[in-house]
PDB file of C-alpha atoms in Angstrom:
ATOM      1  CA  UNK N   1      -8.258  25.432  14.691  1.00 73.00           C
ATOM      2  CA  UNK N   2      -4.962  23.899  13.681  1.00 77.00           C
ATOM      3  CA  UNK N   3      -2.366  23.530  16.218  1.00 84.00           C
ATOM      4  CA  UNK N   4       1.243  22.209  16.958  1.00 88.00           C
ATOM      5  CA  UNK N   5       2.559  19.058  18.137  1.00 87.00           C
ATOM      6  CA  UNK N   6       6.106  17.224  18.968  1.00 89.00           C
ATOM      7  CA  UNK N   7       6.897  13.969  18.981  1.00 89.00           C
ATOM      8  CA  UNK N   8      10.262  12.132  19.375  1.00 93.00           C
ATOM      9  CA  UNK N   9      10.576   9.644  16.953  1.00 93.00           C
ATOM     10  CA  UNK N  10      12.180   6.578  17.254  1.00 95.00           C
ATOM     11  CA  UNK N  11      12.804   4.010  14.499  1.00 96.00           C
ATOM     12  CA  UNK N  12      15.263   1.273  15.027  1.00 95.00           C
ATOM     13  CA  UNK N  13      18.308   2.824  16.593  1.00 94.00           C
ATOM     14  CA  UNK N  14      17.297   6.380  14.978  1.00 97.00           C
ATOM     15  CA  UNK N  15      16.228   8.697  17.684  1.00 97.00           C
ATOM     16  CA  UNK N  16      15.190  11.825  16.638  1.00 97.00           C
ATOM     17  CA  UNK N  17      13.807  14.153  19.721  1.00 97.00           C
ATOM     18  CA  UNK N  18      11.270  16.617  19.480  1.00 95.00           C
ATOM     19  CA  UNK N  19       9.979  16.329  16.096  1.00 94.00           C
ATOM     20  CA  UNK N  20       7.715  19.232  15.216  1.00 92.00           C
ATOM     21  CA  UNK N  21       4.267  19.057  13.332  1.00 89.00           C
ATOM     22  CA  UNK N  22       1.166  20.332  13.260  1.00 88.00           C
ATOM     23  CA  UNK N  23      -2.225  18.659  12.672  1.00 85.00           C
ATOM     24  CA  UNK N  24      -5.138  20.169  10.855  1.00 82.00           C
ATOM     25  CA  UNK N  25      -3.189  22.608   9.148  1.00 80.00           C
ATOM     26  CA  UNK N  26      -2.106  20.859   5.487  1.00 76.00           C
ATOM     27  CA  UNK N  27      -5.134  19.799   3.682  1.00 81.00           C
ATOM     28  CA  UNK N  28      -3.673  19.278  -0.376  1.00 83.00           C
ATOM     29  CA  UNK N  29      -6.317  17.890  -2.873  1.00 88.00           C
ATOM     30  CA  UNK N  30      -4.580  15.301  -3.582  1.00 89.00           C
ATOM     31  CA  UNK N  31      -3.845  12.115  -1.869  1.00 85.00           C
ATOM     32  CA  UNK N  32      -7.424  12.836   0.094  1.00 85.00           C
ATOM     33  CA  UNK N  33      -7.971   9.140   1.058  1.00 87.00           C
ATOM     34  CA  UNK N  34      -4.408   8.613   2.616  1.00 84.00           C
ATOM     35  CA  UNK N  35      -3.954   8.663   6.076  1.00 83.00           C
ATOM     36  CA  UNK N  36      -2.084  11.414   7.772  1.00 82.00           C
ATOM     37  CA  UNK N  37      -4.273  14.150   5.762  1.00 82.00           C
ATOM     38  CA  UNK N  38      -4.582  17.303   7.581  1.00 81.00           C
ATOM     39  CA  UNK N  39      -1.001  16.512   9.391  1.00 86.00           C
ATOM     40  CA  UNK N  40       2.503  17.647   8.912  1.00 88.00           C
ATOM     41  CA  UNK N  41       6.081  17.040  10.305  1.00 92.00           C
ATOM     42  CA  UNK N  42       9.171  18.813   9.874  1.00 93.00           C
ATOM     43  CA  UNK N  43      10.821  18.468   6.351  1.00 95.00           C
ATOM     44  CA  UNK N  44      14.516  17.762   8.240  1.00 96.00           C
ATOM     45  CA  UNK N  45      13.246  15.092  10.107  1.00 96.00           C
ATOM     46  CA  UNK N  46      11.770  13.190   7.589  1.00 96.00           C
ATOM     47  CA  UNK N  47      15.063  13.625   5.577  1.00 97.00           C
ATOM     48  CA  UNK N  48      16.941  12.285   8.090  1.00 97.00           C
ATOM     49  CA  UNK N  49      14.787   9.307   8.028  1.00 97.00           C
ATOM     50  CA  UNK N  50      15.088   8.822   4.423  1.00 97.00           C
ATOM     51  CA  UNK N  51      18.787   9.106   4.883  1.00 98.00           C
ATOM     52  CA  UNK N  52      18.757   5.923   7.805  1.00 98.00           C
ATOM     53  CA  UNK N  53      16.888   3.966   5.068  1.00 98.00           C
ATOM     54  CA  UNK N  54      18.982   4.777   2.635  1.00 98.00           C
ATOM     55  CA  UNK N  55      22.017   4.041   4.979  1.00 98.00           C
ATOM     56  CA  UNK N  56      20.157   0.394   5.870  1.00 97.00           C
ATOM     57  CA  UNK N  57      20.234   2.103   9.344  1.00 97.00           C
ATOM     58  CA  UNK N  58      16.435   1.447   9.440  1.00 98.00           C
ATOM     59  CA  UNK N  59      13.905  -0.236   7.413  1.00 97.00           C
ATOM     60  CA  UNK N  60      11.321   2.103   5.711  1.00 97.00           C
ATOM     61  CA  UNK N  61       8.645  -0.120   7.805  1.00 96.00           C
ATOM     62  CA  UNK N  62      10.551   1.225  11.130  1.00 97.00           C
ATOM     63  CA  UNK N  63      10.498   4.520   9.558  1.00 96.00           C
ATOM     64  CA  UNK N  64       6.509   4.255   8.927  1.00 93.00           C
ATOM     65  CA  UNK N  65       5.573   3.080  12.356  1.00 93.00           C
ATOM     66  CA  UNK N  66       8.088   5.807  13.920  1.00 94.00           C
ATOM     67  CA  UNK N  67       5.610   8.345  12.233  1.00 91.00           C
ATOM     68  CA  UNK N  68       2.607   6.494  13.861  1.00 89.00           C
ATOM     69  CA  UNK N  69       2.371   9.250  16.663  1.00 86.00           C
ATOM     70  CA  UNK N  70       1.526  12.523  14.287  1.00 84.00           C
ATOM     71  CA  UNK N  71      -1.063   9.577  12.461  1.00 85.00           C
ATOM     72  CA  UNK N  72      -2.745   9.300  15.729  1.00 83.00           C
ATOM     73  CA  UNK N  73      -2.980  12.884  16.627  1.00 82.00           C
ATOM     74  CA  UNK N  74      -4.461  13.425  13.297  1.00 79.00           C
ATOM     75  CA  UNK N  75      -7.131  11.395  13.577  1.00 80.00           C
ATOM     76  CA  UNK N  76      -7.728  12.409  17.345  1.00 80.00           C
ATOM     77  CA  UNK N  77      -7.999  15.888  16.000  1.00 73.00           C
ATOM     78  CA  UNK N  78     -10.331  14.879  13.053  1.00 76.00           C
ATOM     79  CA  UNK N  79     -12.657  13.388  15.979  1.00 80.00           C
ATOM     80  CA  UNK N  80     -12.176  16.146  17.988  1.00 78.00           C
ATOM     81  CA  UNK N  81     -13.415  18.150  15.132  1.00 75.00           C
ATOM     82  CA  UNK N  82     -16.300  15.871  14.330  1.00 71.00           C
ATOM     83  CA  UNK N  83     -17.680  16.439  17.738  1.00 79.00           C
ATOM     84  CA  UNK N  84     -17.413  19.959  17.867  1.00 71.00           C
ATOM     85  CA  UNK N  85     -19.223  20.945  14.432  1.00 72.00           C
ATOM     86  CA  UNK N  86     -21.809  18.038  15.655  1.00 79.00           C
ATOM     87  CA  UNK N  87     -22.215  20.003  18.821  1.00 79.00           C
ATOM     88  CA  UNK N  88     -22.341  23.106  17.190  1.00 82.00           C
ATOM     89  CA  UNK N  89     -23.372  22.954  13.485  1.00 69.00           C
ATOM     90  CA  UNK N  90     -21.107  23.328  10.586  1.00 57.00           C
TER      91      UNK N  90
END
């Protein structure tokens, strides 16, 4: 049961508030082994934060770790998940 989070998001002097996303909603088959599987985050945002690299308003590391938040929740979820089809059965 996939549901929707918000994060602000804060990378160098880049503040972005209330970043939308959902976690286990987007499963592609492809990248399957990368982290963040099963998450998503609003296309504009992300833009924006391609834009502040591009701008050398942020590095793409400060970028990265501003995403850590949705990376968590994702894998908080997957646990979350784990437990619940251990508890009751695929």
């Amino acid at each position: 049961m996939p549901y929707d989070v918000t994060h602000d998001i804060i990378a160098g002097s880049l503040v972005l508030r209330g970043v939308a996303g959902s976690v286990g909603a987007v499963y592609s088959d492809h990248r399957t082994d990368k982290p963040g599987r099963g998450a998503a985050v609003e296309l504009p945002a992300v833009l924006e934060l391609l834009t502040a690299i591009k701008a050398r308003q942020i590095t793409a590391a400060q970028a990265e770790r501003a995403l850590t938040p949705f990376l968590d929740r994702v894998e908080q979820y997957d646990r979350e998940m784990d437990a619940f089809a251990a508890h009751y059965g695929d």
